[in-house]
PDB file of C-alpha atoms in Angstrom:
ATOM      1  CA  MET A   9      54.055 -31.546 -93.255  1.00  0.00           C
ATOM      2  CA  ALA A  10      50.747 -29.794 -92.801  1.00  0.00           C
ATOM      3  CA  LYS A  11      50.540 -27.066 -90.191  1.00  0.00           C
ATOM      4  CA  SER A  12      48.639 -27.997 -87.113  1.00  0.00           C
ATOM      5  CA  ASP A  13      45.559 -25.963 -86.525  1.00  0.00           C
ATOM      6  CA  ASN A  14      45.591 -24.410 -83.022  1.00  0.00           C
ATOM      7  CA  ARG A  15      42.261 -22.659 -83.407  1.00  0.00           C
ATOM      8  CA  GLY A  16      39.935 -23.419 -80.574  1.00  0.00           C
ATOM      9  CA  ARG A  17      42.714 -24.574 -78.283  1.00  0.00           C
ATOM     10  CA  ARG A  18      43.435 -22.811 -75.019  1.00  0.00           C
ATOM     11  CA  PRO A  19      46.948 -21.495 -74.315  1.00  0.00           C
ATOM     12  CA  SER A  20      48.928 -23.512 -71.809  1.00  0.00           C
ATOM     13  CA  LYS A  21      49.086 -22.472 -68.144  1.00  0.00           C
ATOM     14  CA  ASN A  22      52.555 -21.035 -68.642  1.00  0.00           C
ATOM     15  CA  TYR A  23      51.589 -18.807 -71.585  1.00  0.00           C
ATOM     16  CA  LYS A  24      52.418 -15.203 -70.713  1.00  0.00           C
ATOM     17  CA  GLY A  25      51.528 -13.523 -74.007  1.00  0.00           C
ATOM     18  CA  GLY A  26      53.840 -11.946 -76.675  1.00  0.00           C
ATOM     19  CA  ASP A  27      56.538 -13.557 -78.797  1.00  0.00           C
ATOM     20  CA  PRO A  28      58.668 -15.985 -76.759  1.00  0.00           C
ATOM     21  CA  LYS A  29      61.680 -15.189 -79.014  1.00  0.00           C
ATOM     22  CA  LYS A  30      61.615 -11.485 -78.228  1.00  0.00           C
ATOM     23  CA  PRO A  31      63.198 -10.167 -75.041  1.00  0.00           C
ATOM     24  CA  PHE A  32      60.884  -8.322 -72.733  1.00  0.00           C
ATOM     25  CA  GLY A  33      60.586  -4.672 -73.485  1.00  0.00           C
ATOM     26  CA  LYS A  34      58.384  -1.907 -72.232  1.00  0.00           C
ATOM     27  CA  SER A  35      55.574  -3.015 -74.514  1.00  0.00           C
ATOM     28  CA  ASN A  36      55.527  -6.720 -73.782  1.00  0.00           C
ATOM     29  CA  ALA A  37      56.975  -6.982 -70.260  1.00  0.00           C
ATOM     30  CA  PRO A  38      54.587  -8.767 -67.863  1.00  0.00           C
ATOM     31  CA  ARG A  39      52.756  -6.401 -65.600  1.00  0.00           C
ATOM     32  CA  PRO A  40      53.066  -6.989 -61.896  1.00  0.00           C
ATOM     33  CA  LYS A  41      49.863  -8.134 -60.259  1.00  0.00           C
ATOM     34  CA  GLN A  42      48.041  -5.327 -58.598  1.00  0.00           C
ATOM     35  CA  GLU A  43      47.077  -6.190 -55.073  1.00  0.00           C
ATOM     36  CA  THR A  44      43.487  -5.526 -54.292  1.00  0.00           C
ATOM     37  CA  ALA A  45      43.292  -2.978 -51.551  1.00  0.00           C
ATOM     38  CA  LYS A  46      41.738  -4.569 -48.484  1.00  0.00           C
ATOM     39  CA  LYS A  47      38.970  -2.637 -46.943  1.00  0.00           C
ATOM     40  CA  LYS A  48      39.899  -1.840 -43.383  1.00  0.00           C
ATOM     41  CA  SER A  49      37.314  -2.961 -40.869  1.00  0.00           C
ATOM     42  CA  ASN A  50      36.052  -0.475 -38.362  1.00  0.00           C
ATOM     43  CA  PRO A  51      36.718  -1.818 -34.854  1.00  0.00           C
ATOM     44  CA  ASP A  52      33.741   0.183 -33.624  1.00  0.00           C
ATOM     45  CA  GLU A  53      31.362  -1.751 -35.892  1.00  0.00           C
ATOM     46  CA  ILE A  54      29.901  -5.215 -35.428  1.00  0.00           C
ATOM     47  CA  ARG A  55      27.535  -7.334 -37.508  1.00  0.00           C
ATOM     48  CA  LEU A  56      23.972  -7.021 -36.306  1.00  0.00           C
ATOM     49  CA  ASN A  57      23.470 -10.769 -35.869  1.00  0.00           C
ATOM     50  CA  ARG A  58      26.584 -10.960 -33.717  1.00  0.00           C
ATOM     51  CA  TYR A  59      25.431  -7.971 -31.657  1.00  0.00           C
ATOM     52  CA  ILE A  60      22.157  -9.789 -30.938  1.00  0.00           C
ATOM     53  CA  ALA A  61      23.961 -13.041 -30.083  1.00  0.00           C
ATOM     54  CA  ASN A  62      26.401 -11.244 -27.768  1.00  0.00           C
ATOM     55  CA  ALA A  63      23.442  -9.690 -25.997  1.00  0.00           C
ATOM     56  CA  GLY A  64      22.337 -13.234 -25.103  1.00  0.00           C
ATOM     57  CA  ILE A  65      19.128 -13.284 -27.145  1.00  0.00           C
ATOM     58  CA  CYS A  66      19.847 -16.249 -29.423  1.00  0.00           C
ATOM     59  CA  SER A  67      22.453 -17.712 -31.769  1.00  0.00           C
ATOM     60  CA  ARG A  68      23.710 -15.771 -34.819  1.00  0.00           C
ATOM     61  CA  ARG A  69      21.815 -18.049 -37.182  1.00  0.00           C
ATOM     62  CA  GLU A  70      18.572 -17.491 -35.299  1.00  0.00           C
ATOM     63  CA  ALA A  71      19.328 -13.749 -35.197  1.00  0.00           C
ATOM     64  CA  ASP A  72      19.398 -13.693 -39.008  1.00  0.00           C
ATOM     65  CA  THR A  73      15.883 -15.134 -39.019  1.00  0.00           C
ATOM     66  CA  TYR A  74      14.626 -12.500 -36.582  1.00  0.00           C
ATOM     67  CA  ILE A  75      16.323  -9.727 -38.556  1.00  0.00           C
ATOM     68  CA  ALA A  76      14.684 -10.888 -41.798  1.00  0.00           C
ATOM     69  CA  ALA A  77      11.320 -11.034 -40.018  1.00  0.00           C
ATOM     70  CA  GLY A  78      11.617  -7.389 -38.938  1.00  0.00           C
ATOM     71  CA  ASN A  79      11.998  -7.990 -35.193  1.00  0.00           C
ATOM     72  CA  VAL A  80      15.049  -5.740 -34.943  1.00  0.00           C
ATOM     73  CA  THR A  81      15.377  -1.962 -35.123  1.00  0.00           C
ATOM     74  CA  VAL A  82      18.520   0.175 -35.178  1.00  0.00           C
ATOM     75  CA  ASN A  83      18.167   3.780 -34.030  1.00  0.00           C
ATOM     76  CA  GLY A  84      14.409   3.499 -34.403  1.00  0.00           C
ATOM     77  CA  LYS A  85      14.379   2.053 -37.930  1.00  0.00           C
ATOM     78  CA  PRO A  86      13.626  -1.598 -38.828  1.00  0.00           C
ATOM     79  CA  VAL A  87      16.598  -3.423 -40.371  1.00  0.00           C
ATOM     80  CA  THR A  88      16.129  -6.564 -42.460  1.00  0.00           C
ATOM     81  CA  GLU A  89      19.431  -6.494 -44.366  1.00  0.00           C
ATOM     82  CA  MET A  90      21.757  -9.461 -43.836  1.00  0.00           C
ATOM     83  CA  GLY A  91      25.294  -8.478 -42.865  1.00  0.00           C
ATOM     84  CA  PHE A  92      24.189  -5.050 -41.638  1.00  0.00           C
ATOM     85  CA  LYS A  93      26.752  -3.513 -39.290  1.00  0.00           C
ATOM     86  CA  VAL A  94      26.044  -1.392 -36.264  1.00  0.00           C
ATOM     87  CA  LYS A  95      28.155   0.716 -33.951  1.00  0.00           C
ATOM     88  CA  ARG A  96      28.440  -0.091 -30.309  1.00  0.00           C
ATOM     89  CA  SER A  97      26.790   3.222 -29.527  1.00  0.00           C
ATOM     90  CA  ASP A  98      23.720   2.485 -31.685  1.00  0.00           C
ATOM     91  CA  ASP A  99      20.305   1.947 -30.154  1.00  0.00           C
ATOM     92  CA  VAL A 100      19.600  -1.686 -31.100  1.00  0.00           C
ATOM     93  CA  ARG A 101      16.251  -3.107 -30.051  1.00  0.00           C
ATOM     94  CA  PHE A 102      14.767  -6.591 -30.240  1.00  0.00           C
ATOM     95  CA  ASP A 103      10.961  -6.608 -30.099  1.00  0.00           C
ATOM     96  CA  GLY A 104      11.153  -3.096 -28.676  1.00  0.00           C
ATOM     97  CA  LYS A 105      13.601  -3.942 -25.858  1.00  0.00           C
ATOM     98  CA  ARG A 106      16.994  -2.240 -25.996  1.00  0.00           C
ATOM     99  CA  LEU A 107      19.905  -4.675 -26.029  1.00  0.00           C
ATOM    100  CA  ASN A 108      23.028  -4.484 -23.893  1.00  0.00           C
ATOM    101  CA  LEU A 109      26.162  -5.420 -25.824  1.00  0.00           C
ATOM    102  CA  GLU A 110      27.952  -6.925 -22.847  1.00  0.00           C
ATOM    103  CA  LYS A 111      28.387 -10.557 -23.752  1.00  0.00           C
ATOM    104  CA  LYS A 112      26.282 -12.781 -21.538  1.00  0.00           C
ATOM    105  CA  GLU A 113      28.297 -15.601 -20.046  1.00  0.00           C
ATOM    106  CA  TYR A 114      27.191 -18.774 -18.310  1.00  0.00           C
ATOM    107  CA  VAL A 115      29.483 -20.923 -16.179  1.00  0.00           C
ATOM    108  CA  LEU A 116      28.568 -24.161 -14.403  1.00  0.00           C
ATOM    109  CA  LEU A 117      30.557 -25.193 -11.330  1.00  0.00           C
ATOM    110  CA  ASN A 118      30.624 -28.531  -9.519  1.00  0.00           C
ATOM    111  CA  LYS A 119      31.063 -27.007  -6.062  1.00  0.00           C
ATOM    112  CA  PRO A 120      33.204 -28.791  -3.453  1.00  0.00           C
ATOM    113  CA  LYS A 121      32.733 -28.565   0.321  1.00  0.00           C
ATOM    114  CA  ASN A 122      34.055 -25.728   2.495  1.00  0.00           C
ATOM    115  CA  PHE A 123      33.291 -22.887   0.065  1.00  0.00           C
ATOM    116  CA  ILE A 124      30.542 -20.392   0.830  1.00  0.00           C
ATOM    117  CA  THR A 125      28.245 -19.025  -1.854  1.00  0.00           C
ATOM    118  CA  THR A 126      28.943 -15.317  -1.628  1.00  0.00           C
ATOM    119  CA  THR A 127      31.064 -12.796  -3.491  1.00  0.00           C
ATOM    120  CA  SER A 128      33.130 -11.911  -0.389  1.00  0.00           C
ATOM    121  CA  ASP A 129      33.397 -12.863   3.253  1.00  0.00           C
ATOM    122  CA  GLU A 130      34.401 -10.622   6.151  1.00  0.00           C
ATOM    123  CA  LYS A 131      35.609 -13.661   8.113  1.00  0.00           C
ATOM    124  CA  GLY A 132      38.120 -14.566   5.437  1.00  0.00           C
ATOM    125  CA  ARG A 133      36.464 -17.858   4.527  1.00  0.00           C
ATOM    126  CA  ARG A 134      36.925 -19.219   1.014  1.00  0.00           C
ATOM    127  CA  THR A 135      34.159 -18.342  -1.439  1.00  0.00           C
ATOM    128  CA  VAL A 136      32.936 -19.933  -4.655  1.00  0.00           C
ATOM    129  CA  MET A 137      34.203 -16.890  -6.552  1.00  0.00           C
ATOM    130  CA  GLU A 138      37.756 -18.208  -6.132  1.00  0.00           C
ATOM    131  CA  LEU A 139      36.818 -21.321  -8.074  1.00  0.00           C
ATOM    132  CA  VAL A 140      35.545 -19.445 -11.153  1.00  0.00           C
ATOM    133  CA  SER A 141      37.905 -16.461 -11.079  1.00  0.00           C
ATOM    134  CA  SER A 142      39.568 -17.478 -14.360  1.00  0.00           C
ATOM    135  CA  ALA A 143      36.291 -18.074 -16.218  1.00  0.00           C
ATOM    136  CA  SER A 144      35.581 -14.476 -17.266  1.00  0.00           C
ATOM    137  CA  ASN A 145      36.680 -10.863 -17.120  1.00  0.00           C
ATOM    138  CA  ASN A 146      33.046  -9.911 -16.567  1.00  0.00           C
ATOM    139  CA  ARG A 147      31.454  -9.882 -13.130  1.00  0.00           C
ATOM    140  CA  LEU A 148      29.649 -13.192 -12.838  1.00  0.00           C
ATOM    141  CA  LEU A 149      27.342 -13.863  -9.896  1.00  0.00           C
ATOM    142  CA  PRO A 150      26.039 -17.166  -8.490  1.00  0.00           C
ATOM    143  CA  VAL A 151      22.431 -18.068  -9.238  1.00  0.00           C
ATOM    144  CA  GLY A 152      20.964 -18.920  -5.847  1.00  0.00           C
ATOM    145  CA  ARG A 153      23.204 -20.502  -3.254  1.00  0.00           C
ATOM    146  CA  LEU A 154      24.497 -23.737  -1.787  1.00  0.00           C
ATOM    147  CA  ASP A 155      25.444 -24.146   1.867  1.00  0.00           C
ATOM    148  CA  ARG A 156      29.122 -24.280   2.771  1.00  0.00           C
ATOM    149  CA  ASN A 157      29.041 -28.076   3.205  1.00  0.00           C
ATOM    150  CA  THR A 158      26.658 -28.757   0.301  1.00  0.00           C
ATOM    151  CA  THR A 159      28.294 -29.857  -2.924  1.00  0.00           C
ATOM    152  CA  GLY A 160      27.110 -29.958  -6.531  1.00  0.00           C
ATOM    153  CA  LEU A 161      25.883 -27.759  -9.299  1.00  0.00           C
ATOM    154  CA  LEU A 162      26.045 -23.990  -9.043  1.00  0.00           C
ATOM    155  CA  LEU A 163      25.459 -21.679 -12.001  1.00  0.00           C
ATOM    156  CA  PHE A 164      27.199 -18.294 -12.489  1.00  0.00           C
ATOM    157  CA  THR A 165      26.171 -15.614 -14.989  1.00  0.00           C
ATOM    158  CA  ASN A 166      25.953 -11.886 -15.705  1.00  0.00           C
ATOM    159  CA  ASP A 167      22.496 -12.374 -17.242  1.00  0.00           C
ATOM    160  CA  GLY A 168      20.233 -10.663 -14.719  1.00  0.00           C
ATOM    161  CA  ASP A 169      16.986 -11.611 -16.440  1.00  0.00           C
ATOM    162  CA  LEU A 170      17.877 -15.294 -16.412  1.00  0.00           C
ATOM    163  CA  THR A 171      18.958 -15.119 -12.782  1.00  0.00           C
ATOM    164  CA  LYS A 172      15.566 -13.685 -11.806  1.00  0.00           C
ATOM    165  CA  LYS A 173      13.796 -16.422 -13.743  1.00  0.00           C
ATOM    166  CA  LEU A 174      15.800 -19.278 -12.234  1.00  0.00           C
ATOM    167  CA  THR A 175      15.397 -18.024  -8.664  1.00  0.00           C
ATOM    168  CA  HIS A 176      11.690 -17.103  -8.796  1.00  0.00           C
ATOM    169  CA  PRO A 177       9.418 -19.787  -7.249  1.00  0.00           C
ATOM    170  CA  LYS A 178       6.745 -19.475  -9.948  1.00  0.00           C
ATOM    171  CA  HIS A 179       9.038 -21.033 -12.563  1.00  0.00           C
ATOM    172  CA  ASN A 180       9.387 -24.265 -10.539  1.00  0.00           C
ATOM    173  CA  VAL A 181      13.019 -24.751 -11.512  1.00  0.00           C
ATOM    174  CA  ARG A 182      13.881 -28.431 -11.108  1.00  0.00           C
ATOM    175  CA  LYS A 183      16.564 -29.304  -8.535  1.00  0.00           C
ATOM    176  CA  ILE A 184      17.527 -32.857  -7.576  1.00  0.00           C
ATOM    177  CA  TYR A 185      19.651 -33.699  -4.521  1.00  0.00           C
ATOM    178  CA  HIS A 186      21.460 -36.847  -3.481  1.00  0.00           C
ATOM    179  CA  VAL A 187      21.012 -37.007   0.300  1.00  0.00           C
ATOM    180  CA  HIS A 188      23.097 -39.100   2.726  1.00  0.00           C
ATOM    181  CA  LEU A 189      21.592 -39.613   6.199  1.00  0.00           C
ATOM    182  CA  ASP A 190      23.068 -40.848   9.473  1.00  0.00           C
ATOM    183  CA  ASN A 191      20.411 -43.594   9.615  1.00  0.00           C
ATOM    184  CA  ASN A 192      18.192 -45.465   7.195  1.00  0.00           C
ATOM    185  CA  LEU A 193      15.052 -43.532   6.277  1.00  0.00           C
ATOM    186  CA  SER A 194      12.031 -45.458   7.521  1.00  0.00           C
ATOM    187  CA  LEU A 195       9.189 -46.154   5.125  1.00  0.00           C
ATOM    188  CA  ALA A 196       6.824 -44.192   7.397  1.00  0.00           C
ATOM    189  CA  ASP A 197       9.038 -41.093   7.251  1.00  0.00           C
ATOM    190  CA  PHE A 198       9.529 -41.625   3.522  1.00  0.00           C
ATOM    191  CA  HIS A 199       5.754 -41.278   3.040  1.00  0.00           C
ATOM    192  CA  LYS A 200       5.529 -38.311   5.440  1.00  0.00           C
ATOM    193  CA  ILE A 201       8.007 -36.376   3.315  1.00  0.00           C
ATOM    194  CA  GLY A 202       6.200 -37.352   0.123  1.00  0.00           C
ATOM    195  CA  GLU A 203       2.879 -36.152   1.529  1.00  0.00           C
ATOM    196  CA  GLY A 204       4.309 -32.868   2.845  1.00  0.00           C
ATOM    197  CA  LEU A 205       5.508 -31.523   6.177  1.00  0.00           C
ATOM    198  CA  GLU A 206       4.763 -28.501   8.336  1.00  0.00           C
ATOM    199  CA  LEU A 207       8.027 -26.738   9.197  1.00  0.00           C
ATOM    200  CA  GLU A 208       8.565 -23.713  11.446  1.00  0.00           C
ATOM    201  CA  ASP A 209       8.340 -21.358   8.441  1.00  0.00           C
ATOM    202  CA  GLY A 210       5.358 -23.049   6.792  1.00  0.00           C
ATOM    203  CA  PRO A 211       4.375 -26.188   4.887  1.00  0.00           C
ATOM    204  CA  ILE A 212       6.767 -27.811   2.427  1.00  0.00           C
ATOM    205  CA  THR A 213       6.134 -30.423  -0.237  1.00  0.00           C
ATOM    206  CA  VAL A 214       8.803 -32.151  -2.305  1.00  0.00           C
ATOM    207  CA  ASP A 215       8.167 -32.844  -5.977  1.00  0.00           C
ATOM    208  CA  SER A 216       9.371 -36.433  -5.613  1.00  0.00           C
ATOM    209  CA  ILE A 217      11.377 -38.635  -3.265  1.00  0.00           C
ATOM    210  CA  SER A 218      13.012 -42.025  -3.831  1.00  0.00           C
ATOM    211  CA  TYR A 219      15.497 -44.445  -2.376  1.00  0.00           C
ATOM    212  CA  ILE A 220      18.710 -44.633  -4.410  1.00  0.00           C
ATOM    213  CA  GLN A 221      18.663 -47.889  -6.343  1.00  0.00           C
ATOM    214  CA  GLY A 222      21.363 -50.304  -5.207  1.00  0.00           C
ATOM    215  CA  ALA A 223      22.343 -48.106  -2.244  1.00  0.00           C
ATOM    216  CA  PRO A 224      21.563 -48.299   1.487  1.00  0.00           C
ATOM    217  CA  LYS A 225      18.241 -46.875   2.687  1.00  0.00           C
ATOM    218  CA  ARG A 226      20.141 -43.928   4.142  1.00  0.00           C
ATOM    219  CA  GLU A 227      20.760 -42.582   0.617  1.00  0.00           C
ATOM    220  CA  ILE A 228      17.786 -40.672  -0.773  1.00  0.00           C
ATOM    221  CA  GLY A 229      16.983 -38.800  -3.953  1.00  0.00           C
ATOM    222  CA  VAL A 230      14.865 -35.664  -3.538  1.00  0.00           C
ATOM    223  CA  GLU A 231      13.464 -33.402  -6.231  1.00  0.00           C
ATOM    224  CA  ILE A 232      12.326 -30.003  -5.034  1.00  0.00           C
ATOM    225  CA  HIS A 233      11.802 -26.521  -6.453  1.00  0.00           C
ATOM    226  CA  SER A 234      11.648 -24.517  -3.234  1.00  0.00           C
ATOM    227  CA  GLY A 235      14.489 -22.062  -2.678  1.00  0.00           C
ATOM    228  CA  ARG A 236      13.991 -21.686   1.067  1.00  0.00           C
ATOM    229  CA  ASN A 237      17.138 -21.604   3.190  1.00  0.00           C
ATOM    230  CA  ARG A 238      18.588 -25.049   4.030  1.00  0.00           C
ATOM    231  CA  ILE A 239      15.262 -26.578   3.051  1.00  0.00           C
ATOM    232  CA  VAL A 240      16.484 -30.101   2.217  1.00  0.00           C
ATOM    233  CA  ARG A 241      18.473 -30.416   5.432  1.00  0.00           C
ATOM    234  CA  ARG A 242      15.589 -29.041   7.497  1.00  0.00           C
ATOM    235  CA  ILE A 243      13.107 -31.550   6.024  1.00  0.00           C
ATOM    236  CA  PHE A 244      15.115 -34.483   7.375  1.00  0.00           C
ATOM    237  CA  GLU A 245      16.140 -32.739  10.609  1.00  0.00           C
ATOM    238  CA  HIS A 246      12.432 -32.203  11.298  1.00  0.00           C
ATOM    239  CA  LEU A 247      12.057 -35.996  11.433  1.00  0.00           C
ATOM    240  CA  GLY A 248      15.142 -36.565  13.594  1.00  0.00           C
ATOM    241  CA  TYR A 249      17.740 -37.360  10.938  1.00  0.00           C
ATOM    242  CA  THR A 250      21.104 -35.707  10.330  1.00  0.00           C
ATOM    243  CA  VAL A 251      22.190 -35.029   6.776  1.00  0.00           C
ATOM    244  CA  THR A 252      25.817 -36.172   6.569  1.00  0.00           C
ATOM    245  CA  LYS A 253      26.280 -35.320   2.895  1.00  0.00           C
ATOM    246  CA  LEU A 254      24.212 -33.305   0.425  1.00  0.00           C
ATOM    247  CA  ASP A 255      24.951 -33.072  -3.279  1.00  0.00           C
ATOM    248  CA  ARG A 256      22.944 -31.194  -5.929  1.00  0.00           C
ATOM    249  CA  VAL A 257      23.119 -33.413  -9.011  1.00  0.00           C
ATOM    250  CA  ILE A 258      20.658 -31.640 -11.314  1.00  0.00           C
ATOM    251  CA  PHE A 259      19.818 -27.937 -11.592  1.00  0.00           C
ATOM    252  CA  ALA A 260      17.356 -26.607 -14.191  1.00  0.00           C
ATOM    253  CA  GLY A 261      18.104 -29.531 -16.503  1.00  0.00           C
ATOM    254  CA  LEU A 262      21.895 -29.171 -16.148  1.00  0.00           C
ATOM    255  CA  THR A 263      23.849 -32.203 -14.929  1.00  0.00           C
ATOM    256  CA  LYS A 264      27.301 -32.973 -13.515  1.00  0.00           C
ATOM    257  CA  LYS A 265      28.249 -35.241 -16.413  1.00  0.00           C
ATOM    258  CA  ASP A 266      31.988 -34.966 -17.216  1.00  0.00           C
ATOM    259  CA  LEU A 267      32.386 -32.170 -14.640  1.00  0.00           C
ATOM    260  CA  PRO A 268      34.703 -33.210 -11.767  1.00  0.00           C
ATOM    261  CA  ARG A 269      34.297 -31.734  -8.304  1.00  0.00           C
ATOM    262  CA  GLY A 270      35.876 -28.290  -8.053  1.00  0.00           C
ATOM    263  CA  HIS A 271      35.885 -27.755 -11.822  1.00  0.00           C
ATOM    264  CA  TRP A 272      33.761 -25.487 -14.025  1.00  0.00           C
ATOM    265  CA  ARG A 273      32.733 -25.303 -17.675  1.00  0.00           C
ATOM    266  CA  TYR A 274      30.874 -22.931 -19.997  1.00  0.00           C
ATOM    267  CA  LEU A 275      27.315 -23.806 -20.912  1.00  0.00           C
ATOM    268  CA  THR A 276      26.696 -24.838 -24.489  1.00  0.00           C
ATOM    269  CA  GLU A 277      24.581 -22.663 -26.744  1.00  0.00           C
ATOM    270  CA  GLN A 278      21.771 -25.227 -26.566  1.00  0.00           C
ATOM    271  CA  GLU A 279      21.869 -25.311 -22.763  1.00  0.00           C
ATOM    272  CA  VAL A 280      21.501 -21.524 -22.641  1.00  0.00           C
ATOM    273  CA  ILE A 281      18.544 -21.697 -25.031  1.00  0.00           C
ATOM    274  CA  ASN A 282      16.932 -24.374 -22.860  1.00  0.00           C
ATOM    275  CA  LEU A 283      17.278 -22.204 -19.758  1.00  0.00           C
ATOM    276  CA  LYS A 284      15.774 -19.198 -21.514  1.00  0.00           C
ATOM    277  CA  ASN A 285      12.814 -21.352 -22.601  1.00  0.00           C
ATOM    278  CA  ILE A 286      11.881 -22.249 -19.035  1.00  0.00           C
ATOM    279  CA  ARG A 287       8.363 -21.023 -18.436  1.00  0.00           C
TER     280      ARG A 287
END
């Protein structure tokens, strides 16, 4: 019988090398696999793109784009290298502005009644801070305020720049309220509000007003960007109505969808980007 030719064939998976008839000796014993030494990570170091994301500038993916474009410096030197690591003590700047590593956090609450919008109360009344106490170890503060008996959307964050933007009148941050009145709103008063009123602290104009479709005429939708104290209630009180219920249903593009009363949630990355893009 002719010998089979094994040239060009690969050894089987179980082939260990050496003569299978010979017992293992020092020369042909299989060598134990050498474990590759794992490089210990330095807990004081963090990837640059993550540093930028934690500072609330943008997502990590977007940070890579900015890094490659030369928008970022570390200790005064431009860095364009992907995967570059920095220490927490490094001077990291984005477009010349030094970044703070504290992670920016954004929490949206659907506020119930009987909670006041303040960080503490000398009278012992319940505050909104109780409702979001488990959301973060950082000190989050409410953006603006809602009256004790006003319900709806309230944003909390430790991002001071965003807070200033959302509370400054020039940015015309959109707020929509669902208003319940003690009586039907007359068509004449409806038009008066739409045209603007003169209150004790100056004129006020709403951005839009509407009756709630399918609801009694005592339920009104009002869009307004003014941040004046109790402004929605005072508009209707000026015309002789009493606001029996007031609910903020939209704030700066954020809605109450899937957020029950008294509950909170973190903003999505896209929602944070949208807020930062408000002009």
